[in-house]
mmCIF file of C-alpha atoms in Angstrom:
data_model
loop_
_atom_site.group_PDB
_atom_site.id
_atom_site.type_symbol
_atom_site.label_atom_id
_atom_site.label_comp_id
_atom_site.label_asym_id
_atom_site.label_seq_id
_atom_site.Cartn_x
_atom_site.Cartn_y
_atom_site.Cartn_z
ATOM 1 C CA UNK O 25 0.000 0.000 0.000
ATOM 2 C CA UNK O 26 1.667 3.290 -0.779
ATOM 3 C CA UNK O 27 -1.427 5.851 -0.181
ATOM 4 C CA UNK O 28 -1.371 8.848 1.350
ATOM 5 C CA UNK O 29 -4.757 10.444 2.093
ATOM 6 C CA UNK O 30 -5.469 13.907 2.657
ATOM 7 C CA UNK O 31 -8.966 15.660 4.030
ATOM 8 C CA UNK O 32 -10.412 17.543 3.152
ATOM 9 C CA UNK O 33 -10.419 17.576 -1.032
ATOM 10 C CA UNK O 34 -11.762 21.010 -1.555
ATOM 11 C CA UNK O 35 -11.967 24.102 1.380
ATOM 12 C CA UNK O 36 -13.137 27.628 0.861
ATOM 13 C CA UNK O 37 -12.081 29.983 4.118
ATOM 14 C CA UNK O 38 -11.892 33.086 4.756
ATOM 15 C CA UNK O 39 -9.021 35.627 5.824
ATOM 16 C CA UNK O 40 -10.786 34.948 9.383
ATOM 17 C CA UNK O 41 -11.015 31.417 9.531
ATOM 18 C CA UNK O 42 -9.383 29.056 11.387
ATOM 19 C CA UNK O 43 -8.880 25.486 9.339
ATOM 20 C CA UNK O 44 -6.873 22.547 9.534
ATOM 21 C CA UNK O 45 -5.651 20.084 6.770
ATOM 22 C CA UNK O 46 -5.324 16.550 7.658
ATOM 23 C CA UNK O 47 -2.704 13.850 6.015
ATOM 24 C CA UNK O 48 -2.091 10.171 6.741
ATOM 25 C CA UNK O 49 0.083 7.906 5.721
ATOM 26 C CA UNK O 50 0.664 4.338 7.143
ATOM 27 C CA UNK O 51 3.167 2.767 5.324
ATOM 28 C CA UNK O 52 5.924 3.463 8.660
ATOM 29 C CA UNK O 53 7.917 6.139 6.860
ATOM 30 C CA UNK O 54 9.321 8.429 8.746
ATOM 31 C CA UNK O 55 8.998 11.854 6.882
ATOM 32 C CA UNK O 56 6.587 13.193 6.229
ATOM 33 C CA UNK O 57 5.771 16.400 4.343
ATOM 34 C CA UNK O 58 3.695 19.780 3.067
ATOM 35 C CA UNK O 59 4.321 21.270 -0.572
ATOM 36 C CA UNK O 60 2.749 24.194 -1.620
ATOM 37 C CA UNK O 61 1.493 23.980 -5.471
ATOM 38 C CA UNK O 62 0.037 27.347 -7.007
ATOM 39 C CA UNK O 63 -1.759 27.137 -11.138
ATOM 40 C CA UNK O 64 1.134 25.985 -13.549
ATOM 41 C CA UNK O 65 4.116 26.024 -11.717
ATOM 42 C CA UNK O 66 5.606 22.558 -9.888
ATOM 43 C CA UNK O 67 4.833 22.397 -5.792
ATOM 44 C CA UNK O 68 7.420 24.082 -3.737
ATOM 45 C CA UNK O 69 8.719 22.557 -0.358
ATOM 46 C CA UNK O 70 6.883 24.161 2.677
ATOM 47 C CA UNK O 71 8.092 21.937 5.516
ATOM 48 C CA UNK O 72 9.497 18.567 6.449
ATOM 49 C CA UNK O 73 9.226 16.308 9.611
ATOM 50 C CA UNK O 74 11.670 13.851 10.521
ATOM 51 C CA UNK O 75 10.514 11.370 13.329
ATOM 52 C CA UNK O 76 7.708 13.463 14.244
ATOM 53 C CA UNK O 77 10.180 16.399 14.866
ATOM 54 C CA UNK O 78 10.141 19.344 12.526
ATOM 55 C CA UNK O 79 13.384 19.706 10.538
ATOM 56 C CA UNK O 80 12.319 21.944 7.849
ATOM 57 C CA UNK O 81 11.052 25.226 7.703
ATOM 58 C CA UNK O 82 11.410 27.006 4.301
ATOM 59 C CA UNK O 83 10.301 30.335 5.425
ATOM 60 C CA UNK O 84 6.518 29.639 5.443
ATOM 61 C CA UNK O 85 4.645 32.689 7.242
ATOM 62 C CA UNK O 86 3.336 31.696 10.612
ATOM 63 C CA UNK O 87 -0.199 31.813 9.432
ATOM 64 C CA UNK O 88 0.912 28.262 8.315
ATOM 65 C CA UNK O 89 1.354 26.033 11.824
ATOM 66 C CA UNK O 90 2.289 22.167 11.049
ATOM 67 C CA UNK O 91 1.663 19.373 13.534
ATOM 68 C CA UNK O 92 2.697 16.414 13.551
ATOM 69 C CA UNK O 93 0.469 14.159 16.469
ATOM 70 C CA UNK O 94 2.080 10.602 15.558
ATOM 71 C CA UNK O 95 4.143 9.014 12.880
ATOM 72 C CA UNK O 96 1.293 8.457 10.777
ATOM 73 C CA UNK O 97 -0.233 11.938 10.976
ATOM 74 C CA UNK O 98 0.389 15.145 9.626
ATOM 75 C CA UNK O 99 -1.776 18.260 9.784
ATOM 76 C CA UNK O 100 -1.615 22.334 8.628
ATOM 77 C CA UNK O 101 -2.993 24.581 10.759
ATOM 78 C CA UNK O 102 -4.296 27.331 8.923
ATOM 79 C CA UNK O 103 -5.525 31.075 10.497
ATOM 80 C CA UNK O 104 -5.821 34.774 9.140
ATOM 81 C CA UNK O 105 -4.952 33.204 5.564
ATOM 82 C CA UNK O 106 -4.545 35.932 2.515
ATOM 83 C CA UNK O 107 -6.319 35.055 -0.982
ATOM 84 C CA UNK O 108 -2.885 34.664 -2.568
ATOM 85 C CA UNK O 109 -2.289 31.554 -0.152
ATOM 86 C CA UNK O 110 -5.108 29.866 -2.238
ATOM 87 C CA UNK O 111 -3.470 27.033 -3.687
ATOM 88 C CA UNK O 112 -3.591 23.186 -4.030
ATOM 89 C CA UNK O 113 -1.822 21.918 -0.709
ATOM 90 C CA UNK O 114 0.164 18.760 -0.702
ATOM 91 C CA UNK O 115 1.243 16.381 1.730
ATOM 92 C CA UNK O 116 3.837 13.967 0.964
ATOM 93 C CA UNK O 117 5.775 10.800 2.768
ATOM 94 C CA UNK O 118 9.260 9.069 2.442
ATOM 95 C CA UNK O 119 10.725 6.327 3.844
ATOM 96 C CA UNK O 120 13.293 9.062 5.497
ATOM 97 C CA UNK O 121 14.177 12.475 5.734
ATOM 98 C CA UNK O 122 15.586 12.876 2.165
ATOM 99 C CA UNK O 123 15.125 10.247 -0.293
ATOM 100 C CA UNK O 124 14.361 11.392 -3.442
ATOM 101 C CA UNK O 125 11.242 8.581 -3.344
ATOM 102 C CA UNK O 126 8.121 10.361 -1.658
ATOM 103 C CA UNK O 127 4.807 9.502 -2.014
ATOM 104 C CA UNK O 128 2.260 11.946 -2.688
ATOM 105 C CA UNK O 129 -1.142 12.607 -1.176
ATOM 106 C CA UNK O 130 -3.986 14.120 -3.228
ATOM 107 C CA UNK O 131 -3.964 16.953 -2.257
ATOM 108 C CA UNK O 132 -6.305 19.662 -0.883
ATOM 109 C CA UNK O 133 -7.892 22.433 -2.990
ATOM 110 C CA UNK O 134 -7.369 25.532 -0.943
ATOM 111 C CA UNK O 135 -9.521 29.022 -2.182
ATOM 112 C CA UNK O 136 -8.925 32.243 0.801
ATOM 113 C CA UNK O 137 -11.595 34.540 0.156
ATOM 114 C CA UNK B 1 20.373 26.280 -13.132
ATOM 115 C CA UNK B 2 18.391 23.567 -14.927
ATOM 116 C CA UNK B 3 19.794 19.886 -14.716
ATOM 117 C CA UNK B 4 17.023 18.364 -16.958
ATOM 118 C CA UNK B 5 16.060 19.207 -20.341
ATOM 119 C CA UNK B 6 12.516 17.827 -21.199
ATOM 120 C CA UNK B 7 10.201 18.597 -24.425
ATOM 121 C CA UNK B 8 7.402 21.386 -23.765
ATOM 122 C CA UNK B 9 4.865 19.103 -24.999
ATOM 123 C CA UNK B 10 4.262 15.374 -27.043
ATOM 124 C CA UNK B 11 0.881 13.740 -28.103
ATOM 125 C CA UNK B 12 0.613 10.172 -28.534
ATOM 126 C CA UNK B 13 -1.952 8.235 -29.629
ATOM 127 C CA UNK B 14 -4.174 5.377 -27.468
ATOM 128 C CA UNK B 15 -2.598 2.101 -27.439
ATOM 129 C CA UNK B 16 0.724 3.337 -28.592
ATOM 130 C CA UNK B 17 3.895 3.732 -27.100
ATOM 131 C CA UNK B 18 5.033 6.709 -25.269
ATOM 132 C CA UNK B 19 8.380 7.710 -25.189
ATOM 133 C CA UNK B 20 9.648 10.785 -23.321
ATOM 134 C CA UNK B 21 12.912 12.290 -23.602
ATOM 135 C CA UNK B 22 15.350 13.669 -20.899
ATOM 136 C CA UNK B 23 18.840 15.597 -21.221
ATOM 137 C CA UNK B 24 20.706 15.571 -18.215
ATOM 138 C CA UNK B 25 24.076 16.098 -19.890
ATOM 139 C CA UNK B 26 25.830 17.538 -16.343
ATOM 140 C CA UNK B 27 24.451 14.316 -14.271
ATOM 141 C CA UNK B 28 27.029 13.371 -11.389
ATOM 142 C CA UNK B 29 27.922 9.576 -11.129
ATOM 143 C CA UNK B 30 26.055 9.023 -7.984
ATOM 144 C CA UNK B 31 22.754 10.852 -8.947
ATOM 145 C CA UNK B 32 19.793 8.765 -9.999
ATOM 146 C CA UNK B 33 17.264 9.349 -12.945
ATOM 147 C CA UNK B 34 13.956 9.584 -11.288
ATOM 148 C CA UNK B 35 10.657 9.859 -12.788
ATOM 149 C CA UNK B 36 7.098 11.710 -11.720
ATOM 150 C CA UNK B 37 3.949 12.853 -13.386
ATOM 151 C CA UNK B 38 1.062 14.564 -11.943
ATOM 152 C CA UNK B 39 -2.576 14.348 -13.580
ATOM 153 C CA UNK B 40 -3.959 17.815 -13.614
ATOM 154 C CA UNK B 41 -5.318 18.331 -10.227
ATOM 155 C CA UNK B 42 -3.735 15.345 -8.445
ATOM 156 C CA UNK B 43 -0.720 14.687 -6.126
ATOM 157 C CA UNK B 44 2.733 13.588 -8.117
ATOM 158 C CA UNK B 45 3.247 9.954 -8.472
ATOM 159 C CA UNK B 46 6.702 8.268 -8.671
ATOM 160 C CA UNK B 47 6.937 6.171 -11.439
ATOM 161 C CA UNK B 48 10.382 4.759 -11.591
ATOM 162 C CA UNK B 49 14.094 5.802 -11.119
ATOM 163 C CA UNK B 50 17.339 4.139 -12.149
ATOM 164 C CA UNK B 51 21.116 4.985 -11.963
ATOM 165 C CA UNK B 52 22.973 3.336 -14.774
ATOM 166 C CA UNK B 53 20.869 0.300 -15.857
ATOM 167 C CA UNK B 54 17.572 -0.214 -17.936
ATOM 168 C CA UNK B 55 14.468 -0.082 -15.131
ATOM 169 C CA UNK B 56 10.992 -1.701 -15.563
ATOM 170 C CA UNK B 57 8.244 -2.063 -13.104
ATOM 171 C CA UNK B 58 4.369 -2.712 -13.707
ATOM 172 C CA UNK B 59 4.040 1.492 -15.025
ATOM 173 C CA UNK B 60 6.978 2.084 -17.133
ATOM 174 C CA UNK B 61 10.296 1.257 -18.598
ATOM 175 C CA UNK B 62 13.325 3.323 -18.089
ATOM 176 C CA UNK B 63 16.057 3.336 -20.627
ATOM 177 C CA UNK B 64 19.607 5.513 -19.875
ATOM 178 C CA UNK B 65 22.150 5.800 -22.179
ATOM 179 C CA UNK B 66 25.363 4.496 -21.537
ATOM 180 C CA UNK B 67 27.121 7.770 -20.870
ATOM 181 C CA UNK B 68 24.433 8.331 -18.704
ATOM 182 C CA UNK B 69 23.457 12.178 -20.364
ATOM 183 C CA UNK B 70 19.733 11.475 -21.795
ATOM 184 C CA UNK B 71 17.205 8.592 -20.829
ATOM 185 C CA UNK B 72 14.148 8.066 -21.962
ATOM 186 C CA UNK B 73 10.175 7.052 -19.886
ATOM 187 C CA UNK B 74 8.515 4.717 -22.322
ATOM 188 C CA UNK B 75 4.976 3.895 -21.253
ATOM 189 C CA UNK B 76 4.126 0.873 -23.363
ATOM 190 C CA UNK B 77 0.708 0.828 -24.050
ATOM 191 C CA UNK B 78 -0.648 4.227 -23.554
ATOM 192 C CA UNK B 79 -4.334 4.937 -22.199
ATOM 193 C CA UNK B 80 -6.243 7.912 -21.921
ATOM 194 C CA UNK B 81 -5.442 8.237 -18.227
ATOM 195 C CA UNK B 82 -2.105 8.521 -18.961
ATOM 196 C CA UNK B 83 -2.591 11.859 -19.954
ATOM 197 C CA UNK B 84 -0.083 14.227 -18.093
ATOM 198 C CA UNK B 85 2.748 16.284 -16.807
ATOM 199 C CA UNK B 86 5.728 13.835 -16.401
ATOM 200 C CA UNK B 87 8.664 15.508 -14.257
ATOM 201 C CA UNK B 88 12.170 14.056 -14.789
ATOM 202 C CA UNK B 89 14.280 14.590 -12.527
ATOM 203 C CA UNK B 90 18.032 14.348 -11.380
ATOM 204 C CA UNK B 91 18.855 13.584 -7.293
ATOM 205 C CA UNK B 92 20.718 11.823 -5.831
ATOM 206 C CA UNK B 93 18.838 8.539 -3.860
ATOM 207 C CA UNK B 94 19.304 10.901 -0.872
ATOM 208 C CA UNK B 95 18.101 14.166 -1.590
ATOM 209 C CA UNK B 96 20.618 16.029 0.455
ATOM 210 C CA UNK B 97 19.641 17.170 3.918
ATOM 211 C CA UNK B 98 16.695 18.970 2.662
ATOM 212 C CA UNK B 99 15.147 16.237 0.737
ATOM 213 C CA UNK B 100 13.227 18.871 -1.564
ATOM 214 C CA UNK B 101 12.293 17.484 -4.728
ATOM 215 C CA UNK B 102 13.117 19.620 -7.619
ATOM 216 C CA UNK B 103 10.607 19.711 -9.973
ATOM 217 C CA UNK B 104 11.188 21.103 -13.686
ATOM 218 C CA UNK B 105 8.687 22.277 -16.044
ATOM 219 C CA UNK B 106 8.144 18.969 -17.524
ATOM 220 C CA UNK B 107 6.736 17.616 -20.453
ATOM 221 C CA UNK B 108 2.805 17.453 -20.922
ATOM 222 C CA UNK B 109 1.801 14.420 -22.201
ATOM 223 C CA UNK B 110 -1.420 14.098 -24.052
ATOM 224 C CA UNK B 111 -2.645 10.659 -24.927
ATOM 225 C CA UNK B 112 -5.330 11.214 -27.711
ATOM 226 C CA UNK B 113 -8.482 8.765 -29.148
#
């Protein structure tokens, strides 16, 4: 099984709101991951957790707040968002921190409004 | 600077063969070929990745020249589903410490009736 889920598909929020993506995996690997993918362009690398411990942090505003509650989970934490953070949101999982191998989630369908 | 070299665009017809091209010309011995596509609107999927030798798994076949500088993703029997952006991509099997996956512009694959 190499599935990663993510909840929900689609969420409309506004600048107000507080929200939370969800992501799963349960194939035991150990990083785990968020990607940030705008229209056209390829998803850019938001954060990474290693062993449930973030290692990552590429300069994501703090309106962005990952968790991650076990080795299987992995949320975003989402509050006073801005429409240009609308965006499909990507989780990801590898067997470890850094191998080129990940497995993607489905994504969720962000729109701030 | 770019370390993959992949064609804007390539139609192919159902039931045909699908080959897509890849210049890495500046590939380092220890980095790996690895291959992605995303459907519009989904999460990436890995497809396959090799280092020197000819890969094949239940998707794809990868075939790398022997000076290692271009390969080439042949999906056999292509479907309709198959239509998308495939991502080629240069890394090593460890990502360095960041484990960010580098995605290109890619080549959009459309599989047509």
């Amino acid at each position: 099984d190499t599935e990663v889920t993510q909840t929900p598909k689609h969420l409309v929020m506004g600048m107000t709101n507080k929200k939370s993506l969800k992501c799963e995996q349960h194939m035991g690997h150990r990083a785990m991951y968020w990607y940030k993918q705008k229209a056209k362009k390829p998803p850019e690398l938001m954060f990474v957790y290693s062993y449930e411990k973030l290692s990552i942090n590429e300069s994501v505003p703090s309106r962005f707040s990952p968790e991650c509650p076990n080795s299987s989970l992995l949320n975003l934490h989402l509050h006073a968002l801005q429409p240009e953070d609308s965006a499909l949101y990507l989780c990801a999982s590898s067997q470890e921190r850094g191998r080129t191998v990940k497995y993607f989630g489905p994504g969720t369908r962000l729109t701030v409004t | 600077d770019a370390k993959t070299t992949q064609p804007t665009s390539m139609d192919c017809a159902e039931g045909r063969a699908a080959n897509l091209p890849c210049n890495h010309s500046t590939i380092s011995g220890n980095e790996y070929v690895y291959w992605y596509r995303q459907i519009h609107s989904q999460g990436p999927q890995y497809i396959i990745h090799g280092l020197k030798n000819n890969e094949t798994n239940e998707m794809a076949s990868l075939i790398i020249t022997e000076d290692r500088k271009s390969s080439t993703l042949i999906l056999p029997h292509a479907t309709l589903r198959d239509t998308a952006v495939y991502y080629c991509i240069v890394s090593l099997a460890y990502g360095g410490s960041q484990g960010n996956l580098i995605f290109g512009k890619g080549t959009k694959l459309s599989v047509k009736p």
